[in-house]
Short mmCIF file of C-alpha atoms in Angstrom, two decimals:
data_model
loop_
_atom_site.label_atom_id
_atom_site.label_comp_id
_atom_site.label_asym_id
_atom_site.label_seq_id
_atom_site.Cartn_x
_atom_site.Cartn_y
_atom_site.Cartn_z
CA UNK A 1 -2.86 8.76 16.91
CA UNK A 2 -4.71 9.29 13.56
CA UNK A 3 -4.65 12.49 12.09
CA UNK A 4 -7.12 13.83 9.75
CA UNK A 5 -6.51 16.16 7.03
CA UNK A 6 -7.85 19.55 6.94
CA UNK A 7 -8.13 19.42 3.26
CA UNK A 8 -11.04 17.25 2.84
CA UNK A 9 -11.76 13.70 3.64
CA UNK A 10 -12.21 10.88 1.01
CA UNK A 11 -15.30 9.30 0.75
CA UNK A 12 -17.30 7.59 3.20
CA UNK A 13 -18.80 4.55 3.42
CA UNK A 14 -22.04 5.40 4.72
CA UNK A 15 -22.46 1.69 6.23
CA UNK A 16 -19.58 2.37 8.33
CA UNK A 17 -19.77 5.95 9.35
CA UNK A 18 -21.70 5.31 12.42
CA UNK A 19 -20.14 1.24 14.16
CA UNK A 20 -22.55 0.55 17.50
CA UNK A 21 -20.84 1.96 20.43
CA UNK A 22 -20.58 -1.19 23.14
CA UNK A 23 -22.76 -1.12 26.09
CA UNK A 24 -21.39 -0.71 29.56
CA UNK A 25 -22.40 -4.48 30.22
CA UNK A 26 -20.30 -5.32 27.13
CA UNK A 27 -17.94 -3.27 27.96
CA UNK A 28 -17.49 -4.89 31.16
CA UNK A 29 -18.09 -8.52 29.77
CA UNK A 30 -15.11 -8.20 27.34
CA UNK A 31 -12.67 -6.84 30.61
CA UNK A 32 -13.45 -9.89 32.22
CA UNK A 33 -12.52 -11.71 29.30
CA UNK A 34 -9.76 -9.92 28.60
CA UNK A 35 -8.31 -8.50 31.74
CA UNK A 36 -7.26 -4.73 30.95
CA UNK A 37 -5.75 -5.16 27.66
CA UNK A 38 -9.15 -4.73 24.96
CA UNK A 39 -7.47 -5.16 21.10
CA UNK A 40 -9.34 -3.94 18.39
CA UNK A 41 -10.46 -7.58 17.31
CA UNK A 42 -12.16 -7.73 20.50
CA UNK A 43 -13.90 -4.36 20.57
CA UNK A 44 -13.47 -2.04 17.48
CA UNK A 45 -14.91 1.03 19.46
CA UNK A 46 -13.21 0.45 22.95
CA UNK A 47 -9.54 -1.11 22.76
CA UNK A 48 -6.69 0.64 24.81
CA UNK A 49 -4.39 -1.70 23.14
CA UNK A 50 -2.10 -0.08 19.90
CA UNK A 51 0.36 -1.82 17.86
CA UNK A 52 2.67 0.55 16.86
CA UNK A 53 4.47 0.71 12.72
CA UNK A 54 7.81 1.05 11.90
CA UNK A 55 6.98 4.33 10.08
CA UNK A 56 3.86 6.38 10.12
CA UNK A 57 2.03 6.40 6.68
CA UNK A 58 -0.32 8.78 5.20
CA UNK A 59 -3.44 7.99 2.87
CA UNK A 60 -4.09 10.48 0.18
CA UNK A 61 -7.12 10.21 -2.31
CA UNK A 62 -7.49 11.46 -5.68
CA UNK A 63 -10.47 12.27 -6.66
CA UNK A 64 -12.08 12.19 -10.24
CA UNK A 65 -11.17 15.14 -12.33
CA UNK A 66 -14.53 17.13 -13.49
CA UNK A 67 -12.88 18.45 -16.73
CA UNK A 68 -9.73 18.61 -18.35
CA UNK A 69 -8.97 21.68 -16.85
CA UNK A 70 -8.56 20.65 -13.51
CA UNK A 71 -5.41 20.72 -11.61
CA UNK A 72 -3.74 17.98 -10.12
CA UNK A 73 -3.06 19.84 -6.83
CA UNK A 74 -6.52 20.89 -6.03
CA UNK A 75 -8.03 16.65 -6.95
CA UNK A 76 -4.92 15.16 -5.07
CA UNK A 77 -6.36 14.98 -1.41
CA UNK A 78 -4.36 14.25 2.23
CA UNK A 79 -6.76 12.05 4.12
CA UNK A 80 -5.04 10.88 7.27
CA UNK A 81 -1.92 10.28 9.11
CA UNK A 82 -1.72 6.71 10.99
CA UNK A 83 1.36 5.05 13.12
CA UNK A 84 -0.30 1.70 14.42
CA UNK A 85 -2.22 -1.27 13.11
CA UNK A 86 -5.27 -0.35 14.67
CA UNK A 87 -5.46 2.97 13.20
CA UNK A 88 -4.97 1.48 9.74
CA UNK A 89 -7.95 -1.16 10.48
CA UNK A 90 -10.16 1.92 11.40
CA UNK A 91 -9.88 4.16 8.63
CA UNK A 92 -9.74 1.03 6.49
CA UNK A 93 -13.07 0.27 7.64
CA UNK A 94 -14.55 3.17 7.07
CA UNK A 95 -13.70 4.73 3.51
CA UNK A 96 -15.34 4.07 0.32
CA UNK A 97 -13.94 0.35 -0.99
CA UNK A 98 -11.87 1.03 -4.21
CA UNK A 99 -14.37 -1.11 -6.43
CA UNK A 100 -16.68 1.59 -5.61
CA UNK A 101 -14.80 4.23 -6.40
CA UNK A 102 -15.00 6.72 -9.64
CA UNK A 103 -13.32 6.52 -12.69
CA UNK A 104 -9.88 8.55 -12.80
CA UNK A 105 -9.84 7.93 -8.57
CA UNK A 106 -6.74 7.03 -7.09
CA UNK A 107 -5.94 5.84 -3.10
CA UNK A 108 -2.47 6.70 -2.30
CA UNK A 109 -0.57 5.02 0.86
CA UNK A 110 2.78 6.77 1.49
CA UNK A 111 5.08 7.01 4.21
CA UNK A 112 4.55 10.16 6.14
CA UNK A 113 6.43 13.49 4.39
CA UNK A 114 6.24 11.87 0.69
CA UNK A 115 4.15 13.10 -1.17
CA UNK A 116 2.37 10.97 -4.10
CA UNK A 117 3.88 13.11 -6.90
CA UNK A 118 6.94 12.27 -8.77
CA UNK A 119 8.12 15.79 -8.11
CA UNK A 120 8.45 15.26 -4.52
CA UNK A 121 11.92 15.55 -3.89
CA UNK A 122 12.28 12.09 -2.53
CA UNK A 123 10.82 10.21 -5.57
CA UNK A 124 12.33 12.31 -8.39
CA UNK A 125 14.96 9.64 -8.61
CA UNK A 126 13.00 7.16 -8.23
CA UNK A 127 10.63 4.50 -10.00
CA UNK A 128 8.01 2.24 -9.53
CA UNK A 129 6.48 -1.49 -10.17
CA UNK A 130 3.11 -1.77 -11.11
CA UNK A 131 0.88 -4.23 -12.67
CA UNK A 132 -2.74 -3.38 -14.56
CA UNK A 133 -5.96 -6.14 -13.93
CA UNK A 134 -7.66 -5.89 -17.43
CA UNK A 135 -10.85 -7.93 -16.52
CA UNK A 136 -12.67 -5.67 -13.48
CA UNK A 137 -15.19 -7.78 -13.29
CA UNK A 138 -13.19 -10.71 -12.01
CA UNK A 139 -10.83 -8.58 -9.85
CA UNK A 140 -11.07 -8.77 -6.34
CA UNK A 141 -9.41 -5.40 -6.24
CA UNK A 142 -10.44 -4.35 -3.03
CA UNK A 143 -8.83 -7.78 -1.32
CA UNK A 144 -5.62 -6.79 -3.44
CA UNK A 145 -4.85 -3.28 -2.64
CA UNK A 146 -6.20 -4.10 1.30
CA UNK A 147 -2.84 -6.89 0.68
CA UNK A 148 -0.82 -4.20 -0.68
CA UNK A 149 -1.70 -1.96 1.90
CA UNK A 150 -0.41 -4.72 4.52
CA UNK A 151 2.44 -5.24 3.01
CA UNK A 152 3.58 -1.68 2.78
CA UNK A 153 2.90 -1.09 6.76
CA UNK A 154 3.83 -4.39 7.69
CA UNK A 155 7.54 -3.49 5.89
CA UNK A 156 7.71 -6.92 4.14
CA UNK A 157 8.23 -5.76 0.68
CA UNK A 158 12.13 -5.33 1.75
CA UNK A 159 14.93 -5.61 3.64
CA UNK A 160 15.57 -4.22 6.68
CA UNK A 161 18.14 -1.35 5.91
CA UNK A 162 16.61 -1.36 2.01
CA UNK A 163 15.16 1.93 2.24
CA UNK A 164 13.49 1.47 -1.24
CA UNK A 165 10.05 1.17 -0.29
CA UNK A 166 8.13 4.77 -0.74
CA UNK A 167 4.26 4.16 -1.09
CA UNK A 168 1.73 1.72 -2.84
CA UNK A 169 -1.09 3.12 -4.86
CA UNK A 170 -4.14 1.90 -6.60
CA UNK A 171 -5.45 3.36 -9.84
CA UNK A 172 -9.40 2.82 -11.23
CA UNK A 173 -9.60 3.36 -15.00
CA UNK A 174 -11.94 2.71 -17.53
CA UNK A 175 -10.93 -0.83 -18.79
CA UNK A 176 -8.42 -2.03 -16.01
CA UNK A 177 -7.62 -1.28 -12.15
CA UNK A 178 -3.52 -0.57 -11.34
CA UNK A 179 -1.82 -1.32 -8.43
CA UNK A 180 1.86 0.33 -8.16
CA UNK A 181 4.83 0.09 -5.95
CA UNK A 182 6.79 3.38 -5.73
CA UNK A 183 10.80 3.22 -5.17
CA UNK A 184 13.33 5.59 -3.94
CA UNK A 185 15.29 5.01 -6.76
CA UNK A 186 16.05 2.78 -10.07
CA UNK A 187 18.53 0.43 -8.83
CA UNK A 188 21.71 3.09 -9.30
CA UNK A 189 24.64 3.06 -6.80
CA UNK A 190 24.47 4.71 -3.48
CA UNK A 191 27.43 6.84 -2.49
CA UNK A 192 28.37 6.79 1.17
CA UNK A 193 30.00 4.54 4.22
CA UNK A 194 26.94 3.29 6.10
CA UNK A 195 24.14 1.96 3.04
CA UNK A 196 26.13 2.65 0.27
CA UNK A 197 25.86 0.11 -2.51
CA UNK A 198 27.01 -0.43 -6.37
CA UNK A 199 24.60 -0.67 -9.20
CA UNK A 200 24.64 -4.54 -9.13
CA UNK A 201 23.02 -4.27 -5.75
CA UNK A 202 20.67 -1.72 -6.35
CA UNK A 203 19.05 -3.77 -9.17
CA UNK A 204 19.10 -6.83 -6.43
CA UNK A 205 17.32 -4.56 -4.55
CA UNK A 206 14.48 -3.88 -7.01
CA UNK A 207 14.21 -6.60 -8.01
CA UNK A 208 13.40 -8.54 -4.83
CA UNK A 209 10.65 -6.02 -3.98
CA UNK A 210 9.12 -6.55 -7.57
CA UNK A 211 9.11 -10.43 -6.91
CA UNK A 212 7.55 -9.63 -3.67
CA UNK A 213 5.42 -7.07 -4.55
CA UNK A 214 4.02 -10.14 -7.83
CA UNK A 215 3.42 -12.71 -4.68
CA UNK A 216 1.71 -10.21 -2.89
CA UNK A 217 -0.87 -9.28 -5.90
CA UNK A 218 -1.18 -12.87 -6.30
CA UNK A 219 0.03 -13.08 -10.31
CA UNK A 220 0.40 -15.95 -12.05
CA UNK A 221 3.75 -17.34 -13.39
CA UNK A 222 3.45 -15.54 -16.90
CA UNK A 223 1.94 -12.36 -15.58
CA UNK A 224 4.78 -9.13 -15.91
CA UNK A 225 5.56 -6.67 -13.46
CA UNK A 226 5.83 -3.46 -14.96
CA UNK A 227 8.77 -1.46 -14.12
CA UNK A 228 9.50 2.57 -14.87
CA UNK A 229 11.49 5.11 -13.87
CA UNK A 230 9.19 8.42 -12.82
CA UNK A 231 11.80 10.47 -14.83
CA UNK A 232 11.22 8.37 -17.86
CA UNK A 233 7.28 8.59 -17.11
CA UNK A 234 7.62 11.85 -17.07
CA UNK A 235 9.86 12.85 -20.34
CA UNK A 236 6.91 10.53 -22.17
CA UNK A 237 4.09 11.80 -20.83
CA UNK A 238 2.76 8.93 -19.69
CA UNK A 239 2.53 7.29 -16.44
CA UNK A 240 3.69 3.81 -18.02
CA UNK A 241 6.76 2.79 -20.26
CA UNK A 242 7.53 -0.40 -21.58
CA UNK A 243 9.34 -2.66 -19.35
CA UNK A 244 13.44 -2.92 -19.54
CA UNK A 245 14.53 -6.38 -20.74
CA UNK A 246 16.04 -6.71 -17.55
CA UNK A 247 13.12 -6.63 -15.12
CA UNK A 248 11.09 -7.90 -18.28
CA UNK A 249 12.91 -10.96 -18.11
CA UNK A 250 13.13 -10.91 -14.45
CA UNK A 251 9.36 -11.05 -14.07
CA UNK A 252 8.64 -13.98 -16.17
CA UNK A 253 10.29 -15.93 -13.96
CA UNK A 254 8.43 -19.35 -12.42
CA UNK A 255 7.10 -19.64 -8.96
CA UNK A 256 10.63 -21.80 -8.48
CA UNK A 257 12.53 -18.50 -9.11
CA UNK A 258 10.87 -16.34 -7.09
CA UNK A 259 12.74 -15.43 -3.04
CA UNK A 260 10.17 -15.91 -0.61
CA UNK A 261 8.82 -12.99 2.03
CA UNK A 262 10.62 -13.76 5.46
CA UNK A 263 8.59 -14.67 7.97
CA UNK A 264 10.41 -12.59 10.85
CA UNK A 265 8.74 -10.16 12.60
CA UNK A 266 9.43 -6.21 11.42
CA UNK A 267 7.59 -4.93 13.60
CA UNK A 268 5.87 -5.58 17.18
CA UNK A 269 2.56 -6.12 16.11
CA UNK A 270 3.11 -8.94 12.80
CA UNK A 271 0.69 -11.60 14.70
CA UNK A 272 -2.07 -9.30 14.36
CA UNK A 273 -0.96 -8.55 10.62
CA UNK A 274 -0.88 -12.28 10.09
CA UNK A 275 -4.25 -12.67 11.70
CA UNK A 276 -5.57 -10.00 9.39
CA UNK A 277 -4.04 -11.60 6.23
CA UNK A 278 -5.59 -14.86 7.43
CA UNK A 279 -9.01 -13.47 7.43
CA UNK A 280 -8.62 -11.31 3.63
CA UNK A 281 -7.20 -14.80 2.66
CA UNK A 282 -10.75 -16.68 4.10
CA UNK A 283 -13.12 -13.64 2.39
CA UNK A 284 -12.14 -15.78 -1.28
CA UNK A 285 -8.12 -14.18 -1.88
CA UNK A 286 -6.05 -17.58 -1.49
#
């Protein structure tokens, strides 16, 4: 069950605040139709049916800073805790679209216990792709991070038993909107018996999700995926470094190059994913 955060919600959609509650003859109409099982794509208000993630992920806002003295802790807001697909749908539904969000806002997605900070303990050796859309006019940014979003819950950005994948985040600047990708770490070696793994395969690792993560924003064959380390970020001051040559090179790679997202299922509920990718795809993001 969603759980909302006592430290403020994000913004509203007021179109949405308020869906029509079914009537008891509709009510009864769609039972008939659909026995005792009512999904959410039958009756957003009503269903008794959940689909249940792999993990349970938390939303977090950021809202826009009113000076430069304010502190990140007090504009970095946790929204809501989800664990199934219909959860997601409903706050989805219901917040303010990012394209009509503030400048300096940020929606956050993480896995529950992470928080969006590199100083969290479990991304401080990590990293993360990202990619910035210069033209905002031409964007469909709000298609873009809802595929993100999908992809992050749906667990196709990775491998089962990868353990990379932390959160996925979209930022709204001035000139350009930036998706990211956060990682649990930059492709070093993993000590241990059970997921241990050398450096080689750690930079497999990354950069699979980065091709996946490029098909997923739907970027064109020259377009780079930006890769940083958060401890390199963080020693610059900035949130963005220059790409290494490796995943530089990595990301210029054709269509022919890059591994396709398996289609098995990685979690119970992937037809109702699929459905819901099928209809962003119809609303004009093909």
């Amino acid at each position: 069950m969603a759980a909302v955060a006592e430290n403020g919600p994000v913004p509203v959609n007021d179109e949405n605040t308020a869906p029509a509650v079914a009537t008891p003859e509709q009510k009864e109409e769609t039972e008939k139709t659909n026995g005792d099982n009512i999904t959410v794509f039958h009756d957003p208000e009503n269903f008794n049916v959940k689909h249940p993630l792999m993990h349970e992920w938390t939303l977090w806002f950021t809202k826009p800073p009113s000076g430069k003295g304010d502190n990140w802790n007090d504009l970095l807001k946790e929204v809501v805790t989800f664990n199934s697909v219909e959860e997601f749908w409903g706050i989805y539904n219901n917040i303010t679209p990012t394209s009509e969000l503030g400048l300096k806002a940020d929606y956050h997605l993480f896995k529950k216990g992470i928080r969006p900070e590199w100083e969290d303990p479990q991304n401080k050796h990590g990293g993360k792709w990202s990619y910035s859309f210069k033209d905002k006019r031409s964007v469909p940014i709000d298609d873009l991070w809802l595929h993100a979003q999908l992809a992050a819950i749906g667990e196709t950005l990775e491998n089962d038993g990868d353990s990379e994948v932390m959160g996925v985040v979209v930022n709204v600047r001035k000139g350009f909107y930036r998706v990211g990708l956060w990682t649990r770490t930059v492709g070093k070696s993993i000590p241990g018996d059970k997921n241990a793994r050398t450096p080689a395969q750690g930079k497999d690792v990354l950069e699979s999700i980065g091709r996946r993560f490029k098909e997923v924003l739907r970027l064109n064959e020259g377009d780079v995926v930006e890769f940083s380390g958060h401890t390199d970020s963080a020693h610059s001051g900035s949130t963005r470094r220059k790409p290494s040559t490796l995943f530089e090179a990595f990301t210029t790679w054709g269509a022919s190059h890059l591994r396709s997202i398996p289609h098995e299922c990685r979690f119970s509920c992937y037809e109702t994913i699929e459905e819901s990718m099928i209809m962003a795809n119809n609303d004009g993001l093909s």
